[in-house]
Amino acid sequence: MQQQEQKNPPVRPKPVKKYMQGAPLSPWRESLHEIIFEAETPAGKWFDILLIVAIAASILVVMLDSVAAINLNYRTLLFMAEWFFTILFSIEYLLRLLCVRKPIRYATSFFGVVDLISILPSFLALFFTGAQTLLVVRGLRVLRIFRIFKLGEYLGEAHALIRAMRNSRAKIAVFLYTVCVFVVIFGAAMYLIEGPEHGFSSIPQSMYWAVVTLTTVGYGDISPQTPLGQMLASMVMILGYAIIAVPTGIYSAELAREYRRDVTNFACRHCGEEEHDQDARFCKYCGGVVP
Amino acid sequence: MQQQEQKNPPVRPKPVKKYMQGAPLSPWRESLHEIIFEAETPAGKWFDILLIVAIAASILVVMLDSVAAINLNYRTLLFMAEWFFTILFSIEYLLRLLCVRKPIRYATSFFGVVDLISILPSFLALFFTGAQTLLVVRGLRVLRIFRIFKLGEYLGEAHALIRAMRNSRAKIAVFLYTVCVFVVIFGAAMYLIEGPEHGFSSIPQSMYWAVVTLTTVGYGDISPQTPLGQMLASMVMILGYAIIAVPTGIYSAELAREYRRDVTNFACRHCGEEEHDQDARFCKYCGGVVP
Amino acid sequence: MQQQEQKNPPVRPKPVKKYMQGAPLSPWRESLHEIIFEAETPAGKWFDILLIVAIAASILVVMLDSVAAINLNYRTLLFMAEWFFTILFSIEYLLRLLCVRKPIRYATSFFGVVDLISILPSFLALFFTGAQTLLVVRGLRVLRIFRIFKLGEYLGEAHALIRAMRNSRAKIAVFLYTVCVFVVIFGAAMYLIEGPEHGFSSIPQSMYWAVVTLTTVGYGDISPQTPLGQMLASMVMILGYAIIAVPTGIYSAELAREYRRDVTNFACRHCGEEEHDQDARFCKYCGGVVP
Amino acid sequence: MQQQEQKNPPVRPKPVKKYMQGAPLSPWRESLHEIIFEAETPAGKWFDILLIVAIAASILVVMLDSVAAINLNYRTLLFMAEWFFTILFSIEYLLRLLCVRKPIRYATSFFGVVDLISILPSFLALFFTGAQTLLVVRGLRVLRIFRIFKLGEYLGEAHALIRAMRNSRAKIAVFLYTVCVFVVIFGAAMYLIEGPEHGFSSIPQSMYWAVVTLTTVGYGDISPQTPLGQMLASMVMILGYAIIAVPTGIYSAELAREYRRDVTNFACRHCGEEEHDQDARFCKYCGGVVP
């Protein structure tokens, strides 16, 4: 019975969100909350699916709007679609504020802020009219894309990945620090060796080259011309090649450890053998009942 | 000695394909089936080897046909080779239909469709004559290459790889989703920072750049010019560098688990459950003796 | 309770640095040593943090100095900042010499040399005046960046990573040797196939191309033009793709072993051997009781 | 005592090479064999080190010879160095033939052939004089570089790496086959989509592009221009990104398995516990002597 707890991790009660602590709301607002914020009921599920479709469609509109040829021909249509989604998401935002127990808490939570940011740009475009400002506002409008972050809520699969990443956080920090040191040193060295006449016009520019090379991206917009520069660049590449092993190794080992935890480490009461699977109900060695 | 059975997974009876269920055919069609569809008999093996050689040769013909210099000099020869293989594969297709118990089932199965697609383009080229159409048909002709998919049947090694991939399917989906989010956000950000005058002419175009950079391909056809753009690009590259660890880690850990567990794939006689460990003497689900 | 000791590796006494062996200094020099060299006391911690900030700022000055547009406008400010940091680090260097028991030992240690190198270039620029020499001295000045190596002291997380790397040292050497052999052979082959007219102007140049390709960097400044060259290049790429698995595999397996073993790093009281497992109750070398 | 065998793998007797089977030679030829072929005696070690230095120097001469600027100024010196090494290696080759029991066997063995190939080109250059032939012969001369393969004999570390690679041979073959299928299909698709006007001039050329992209090399000499082509290219890149996980995963898991074998799987005679290290002389659980 003590391993019951570790056997069924999904059964543990969901933590109550901060903006839902406090006195209950009127029944219709509570059931609206169920639809908008939860995904357990059929209505809640449909709401979520429709929301995802709407988000994807609104992102598509922003994308198409940036393509010159399409913008020229379908300007009005895109403008209307843009406003359709803005109004839709505004209504959704107001409903969300309406059906939580502490609206301020929700508005200041991560997704509350994201929800607001994803509707603001279109409204801002109304007040700041004028040729040059419009362009800036279009820029803000692009921020709407942050709305897709909300999709993350609907995917419950990412836990093992994120936990392994959090566990190896310190190691990855050390790794990133080492990469930065390499970038600074190799960047400075290449600036000295190649110099501005071969495109390495400043140390920051050379550091950009070092990142491009160390990560094996290799645009080729800046590339060493002198034999000494090419020799050093070769060393950077082989180093980058060898160093790519580090984050992968860290993450692989961490994930493998995650996986190994699946095996319980308690011994069978009957025969004393260990290494039973999480879902075992009988000892696989003696057939005794697993408590 | 009872472990012998579970140690030899290849001994388990092959599942009967859907198109071979039903009443048996006349003897010669059954033995033709043995040759064309199976690879156990010497004749069947030779048929398979010859088929692979023919497929490889026909793909080579399509390839050479696309090279301008070769096309100019050997047009007639390539045309004849093209038709030789088309007729050969047509006969093979008819024979396949002839020697299965349910021809419709075969024709609608994956390899039935692939077989048909790989001979159709050449025939279509006969009816749709004319300069410009021919070019399109040549395009269809290229689809013949799908025939090589059939080679997959002859390689019985891929099981562990595919099982590990199927097990980590959900994790890879989460990973791909994250990559897509990054691509959209970084694409939009670079479109704002660099703009059309540096090659980032639209958000889809910038997203293409983000994919090229995040995957460390780095063509260099579009590359950031402004200091801010280069700084963001450096971040994208280091992120891509760190993120490459994730699918590798997932797959490594999954394969390591495959290796460690060596799960048998036979079902318990008592409860029908599968996935027992190699060293199991009792079913871990019902406690029954494992034979 | 005896396992408590081996569970807390940080408790073992810190080894005394070579330059601190010998007779103790006067009290104020000893407490200065505590502040400058150690980070246990609040004063020592603050000193370290300020030093890191100063190092980062001085590196930023060197970087900005190399950007032509900034150099033009803020030449005097950068010059003054440069000298401010040079004098600051000179005072720090003298204080370090003052508060160690064996100054020569410190001055010849790794960080002693790095400390000196990071202040020398600015002083050298005073004596070697003249247009062209100044440029060389600015080059030396860039060496100041080595100062960031000192940051490494403040990160105590890197141990597991470095130990895994040291353990797989021999394997990585074999791997690098193999890569070098491939680079030489493919470089020579491409020089023969493509020749100087396609950018492969010499074997060293072709070897540079081979490194760029094998490491999947792919600048594109030199790329094969002939069909045979492209075929060989494709082989090199797929080889590089497959070979990237080797360092990652080595490092992953080594790190996984690190994780699994959790070897204690205390020595046996009886025979002095180290590397006992966490669960060891007896020394595996002499059979003595592990405390 | 039965695990003695598995404890000391280096103790097993070295297999007698095929060319040393048969009647023994005269004493001085046997001791010459000891020096040239073996590395156990001091004389043998020195011979090997000198040989490696000579090989490296001769490769350097070939490399420098290919650099136009150096060739122009030091032509005579390089020519003399070339002949010095050729005569040196010729003498070495004759001595090798002289001191083995079956010279034919040696001459037809892998390293016998490599030894011959590495001296032949210089001699061939004597008989086939003339401007254009010389260039071809210089090409053959480059084959001398194969001599470095012999260095492999002196590195005894590569065994675990090679064994893990041999074990995962079948899986890597399946992987490479899959990569080839992708290359053919994507190459053909891009040829249809982009066509000769964007650099995709034939299917083989497009396949070259597919390899460049799938392996994340990304020269940028050929890159998609149309939106559809860029979309497909993005898919290829993400696929390549995900697929890079496969060889790494295979190799990591295989190496991890190699490592795990280091732990013996026999139980202690006294307490029955398992998982002792290879070098354990006493049981770490009960302190009993490991047999």
mmCIF file of C-alpha atoms in Angstrom, chain C residues 168 170-172 174-175 177 180-182 184-185 188-189 191-192 201-204 207 209 212-225 229-231 233-235 237-238 241-254 256-257 260-261 273 275 277 279-288, chain D residues 59 62-68 135-136 138-140 142 145-146 148-152 155 157-158 160-161 165 172 175-176 179-180 183 204-205 207-208 211-212 214-222 239-245 247-248 251-252 255-256 259-260 262 275 277 279-287:
data_model
loop_
_atom_site.group_PDB
_atom_site.id
_atom_site.type_symbol
_atom_site.label_atom_id
_atom_site.label_comp_id
_atom_site.label_asym_id
_atom_site.label_seq_id
_atom_site.Cartn_x
_atom_site.Cartn_y
_atom_site.Cartn_z
ATOM 1 C CA SER C 168 36.626 9.447 -21.700
ATOM 2 C CA ALA C 170 41.519 8.260 -24.254
ATOM 3 C CA LYS C 171 38.402 7.478 -26.319
ATOM 4 C CA ILE C 172 38.074 11.093 -27.439
ATOM 5 C CA VAL C 174 41.166 8.019 -30.652
ATOM 6 C CA PHE C 175 38.109 9.725 -32.107
ATOM 7 C CA TYR C 177 42.823 10.942 -34.469
ATOM 8 C CA CYS C 180 42.253 13.868 -38.571
ATOM 9 C CA VAL C 181 42.942 10.843 -40.798
ATOM 10 C CA PHE C 182 39.602 11.373 -42.585
ATOM 11 C CA VAL C 184 43.787 14.374 -44.576
ATOM 12 C CA ILE C 185 42.513 11.665 -46.933
ATOM 13 C CA ALA C 188 43.818 15.163 -50.647
ATOM 14 C CA ALA C 189 41.127 13.334 -52.652
ATOM 15 C CA TYR C 191 42.238 18.418 -54.208
ATOM 16 C CA LEU C 192 42.772 15.816 -56.930
ATOM 17 C CA SER C 201 43.819 25.457 -54.350
ATOM 18 C CA SER C 202 46.057 23.262 -52.141
ATOM 19 C CA ILE C 203 45.863 20.227 -49.872
ATOM 20 C CA PRO C 204 45.785 22.356 -46.666
ATOM 21 C CA MET C 207 41.664 19.896 -45.593
ATOM 22 C CA TRP C 209 37.095 22.282 -46.604
ATOM 23 C CA VAL C 212 34.119 22.519 -42.596
ATOM 24 C CA THR C 213 32.112 19.682 -44.182
ATOM 25 C CA LEU C 214 32.777 16.851 -41.727
ATOM 26 C CA THR C 215 31.751 19.019 -38.780
ATOM 27 C CA THR C 216 28.545 19.958 -40.672
ATOM 28 C CA VAL C 217 29.452 23.675 -40.456
ATOM 29 C CA GLY C 218 29.307 24.169 -44.234
ATOM 30 C CA TYR C 219 30.251 27.795 -44.937
ATOM 31 C CA GLY C 220 29.924 27.347 -48.660
ATOM 32 C CA ASP C 221 32.997 29.532 -49.389
ATOM 33 C CA ILE C 222 34.516 26.421 -51.029
ATOM 34 C CA SER C 223 32.100 23.820 -52.416
ATOM 35 C CA PRO C 224 32.482 20.999 -54.942
ATOM 36 C CA GLN C 225 31.371 21.718 -58.527
ATOM 37 C CA GLY C 229 33.337 15.874 -56.198
ATOM 38 C CA GLN C 230 29.707 16.299 -55.123
ATOM 39 C CA MET C 231 29.380 12.521 -54.785
ATOM 40 C CA ALA C 233 31.283 15.369 -50.609
ATOM 41 C CA SER C 234 27.933 13.638 -49.999
ATOM 42 C CA MET C 235 29.805 10.658 -48.609
ATOM 43 C CA MET C 237 28.664 14.572 -45.071
ATOM 44 C CA ILE C 238 26.874 11.312 -44.302
ATOM 45 C CA TYR C 241 26.556 12.801 -39.724
ATOM 46 C CA ALA C 242 27.167 9.240 -38.536
ATOM 47 C CA ILE C 243 30.449 10.139 -36.812
ATOM 48 C CA ILE C 244 28.851 12.895 -34.749
ATOM 49 C CA ALA C 245 27.298 10.003 -32.836
ATOM 50 C CA VAL C 246 30.671 8.894 -31.497
ATOM 51 C CA PRO C 247 31.681 11.724 -29.115
ATOM 52 C CA THR C 248 28.077 12.090 -28.000
ATOM 53 C CA GLY C 249 27.803 8.360 -27.367
ATOM 54 C CA ILE C 250 31.088 8.301 -25.461
ATOM 55 C CA TYR C 251 30.110 11.219 -23.301
ATOM 56 C CA SER C 252 26.517 10.077 -22.712
ATOM 57 C CA ALA C 253 27.617 6.620 -21.628
ATOM 58 C CA GLU C 254 30.328 8.084 -19.384
ATOM 59 C CA ALA C 256 25.315 7.789 -17.309
ATOM 60 C CA ARG C 257 27.971 5.722 -15.557
ATOM 61 C CA ARG C 260 24.668 5.277 -11.839
ATOM 62 C CA ARG C 261 27.730 4.610 -9.744
ATOM 63 C CA GLU C 273 42.216 3.046 -2.101
ATOM 64 C CA GLU C 275 36.356 5.028 -5.663
ATOM 65 C CA ASP C 277 30.421 2.614 -4.301
ATOM 66 C CA ASP C 279 26.398 1.184 -0.860
ATOM 67 C CA ALA C 280 29.758 -0.399 0.007
ATOM 68 C CA ARG C 281 30.084 -1.594 3.592
ATOM 69 C CA PHE C 282 33.498 -3.195 3.116
ATOM 70 C CA CYS C 283 36.508 -2.002 1.099
ATOM 71 C CA LYS C 284 36.530 -3.956 -2.144
ATOM 72 C CA TYR C 285 40.340 -3.920 -2.248
ATOM 73 C CA CYS C 286 41.361 -4.984 1.292
ATOM 74 C CA GLY C 287 38.106 -6.171 2.847
ATOM 75 C CA GLY C 288 38.367 -3.598 5.664
ATOM 76 C CA ILE D 59 52.771 13.748 -45.503
ATOM 77 C CA VAL D 62 53.176 16.251 -49.966
ATOM 78 C CA MET D 63 50.926 18.922 -48.441
ATOM 79 C CA LEU D 64 53.417 21.764 -48.778
ATOM 80 C CA ASP D 65 54.174 20.637 -52.321
ATOM 81 C CA SER D 66 50.543 21.347 -53.242
ATOM 82 C CA VAL D 67 50.679 24.967 -52.014
ATOM 83 C CA ALA D 68 51.547 27.062 -55.075
ATOM 84 C CA LEU D 135 50.147 15.820 -62.609
ATOM 85 C CA VAL D 136 48.381 12.475 -62.540
ATOM 86 C CA ARG D 138 51.394 13.640 -58.262
ATOM 87 C CA GLY D 139 47.856 12.514 -57.700
ATOM 88 C CA LEU D 140 48.996 8.935 -57.107
ATOM 89 C CA VAL D 142 48.955 11.674 -52.619
ATOM 90 C CA ILE D 145 48.837 9.478 -47.212
ATOM 91 C CA PHE D 146 47.301 6.057 -46.743
ATOM 92 C CA ILE D 148 49.037 7.019 -41.844
ATOM 93 C CA PHE D 149 46.559 4.185 -41.585
ATOM 94 C CA LYS D 150 49.444 2.265 -40.138
ATOM 95 C CA LEU D 151 49.374 4.599 -37.151
ATOM 96 C CA GLY D 152 46.201 2.798 -36.167
ATOM 97 C CA LEU D 155 46.693 2.913 -30.708
ATOM 98 C CA GLU D 157 42.466 2.218 -27.162
ATOM 99 C CA ALA D 158 39.960 1.977 -29.950
ATOM 100 C CA ALA D 160 35.546 -0.546 -27.086
ATOM 101 C CA LEU D 161 34.581 2.063 -29.683
ATOM 102 C CA MET D 165 30.179 0.148 -33.650
ATOM 103 C CA ILE D 172 23.312 1.765 -38.649
ATOM 104 C CA PHE D 175 19.485 4.016 -40.670
ATOM 105 C CA LEU D 176 21.706 4.736 -43.689
ATOM 106 C CA VAL D 179 18.589 8.317 -45.159
ATOM 107 C CA CYS D 180 19.200 7.217 -48.774
ATOM 108 C CA VAL D 183 17.574 11.708 -50.133
ATOM 109 C CA PRO D 204 21.478 13.765 -58.859
ATOM 110 C CA GLN D 205 22.202 17.483 -58.258
ATOM 111 C CA MET D 207 20.024 14.657 -54.239
ATOM 112 C CA TYR D 208 23.340 16.373 -53.502
ATOM 113 C CA VAL D 211 22.324 15.379 -48.495
ATOM 114 C CA VAL D 212 23.754 18.851 -47.813
ATOM 115 C CA LEU D 214 19.615 16.609 -44.291
ATOM 116 C CA THR D 215 23.075 16.418 -42.709
ATOM 117 C CA THR D 216 22.692 20.070 -41.601
ATOM 118 C CA VAL D 217 25.856 21.034 -43.524
ATOM 119 C CA GLY D 218 24.074 23.683 -45.602
ATOM 120 C CA TYR D 219 26.642 25.141 -48.023
ATOM 121 C CA GLY D 220 24.120 27.453 -49.592
ATOM 122 C CA ASP D 221 25.506 26.919 -53.116
ATOM 123 C CA ILE D 222 22.062 25.564 -54.023
ATOM 124 C CA LEU D 239 13.525 15.831 -40.246
ATOM 125 C CA GLY D 240 17.320 15.901 -40.418
ATOM 126 C CA TYR D 241 17.376 17.512 -37.003
ATOM 127 C CA ALA D 242 15.164 14.775 -35.548
ATOM 128 C CA ILE D 243 16.940 12.001 -37.454
ATOM 129 C CA ILE D 244 20.366 12.994 -36.133
ATOM 130 C CA ALA D 245 19.095 11.521 -32.877
ATOM 131 C CA PRO D 247 22.715 7.160 -34.880
ATOM 132 C CA THR D 248 23.598 8.961 -31.656
ATOM 133 C CA TYR D 251 25.655 4.363 -30.395
ATOM 134 C CA SER D 252 25.004 5.780 -26.915
ATOM 135 C CA LEU D 255 28.302 2.034 -25.508
ATOM 136 C CA ALA D 256 26.286 2.179 -22.282
ATOM 137 C CA TYR D 259 30.168 -0.119 -19.990
ATOM 138 C CA ARG D 260 27.644 -2.064 -17.974
ATOM 139 C CA ASP D 262 32.335 -3.920 -16.671
ATOM 140 C CA GLU D 275 27.198 -6.405 -9.164
ATOM 141 C CA ASP D 277 33.336 -4.309 -10.007
ATOM 142 C CA ASP D 279 38.724 -5.086 -10.052
ATOM 143 C CA ALA D 280 37.098 -6.102 -6.749
ATOM 144 C CA ARG D 281 39.166 -8.509 -4.616
ATOM 145 C CA PHE D 282 36.761 -8.474 -1.664
ATOM 146 C CA CYS D 283 32.969 -8.442 -1.585
ATOM 147 C CA LYS D 284 31.852 -4.888 -0.875
ATOM 148 C CA TYR D 285 28.816 -6.112 1.069
ATOM 149 C CA CYS D 286 30.248 -8.776 3.411
ATOM 150 C CA GLY D 287 34.014 -8.349 3.061
#
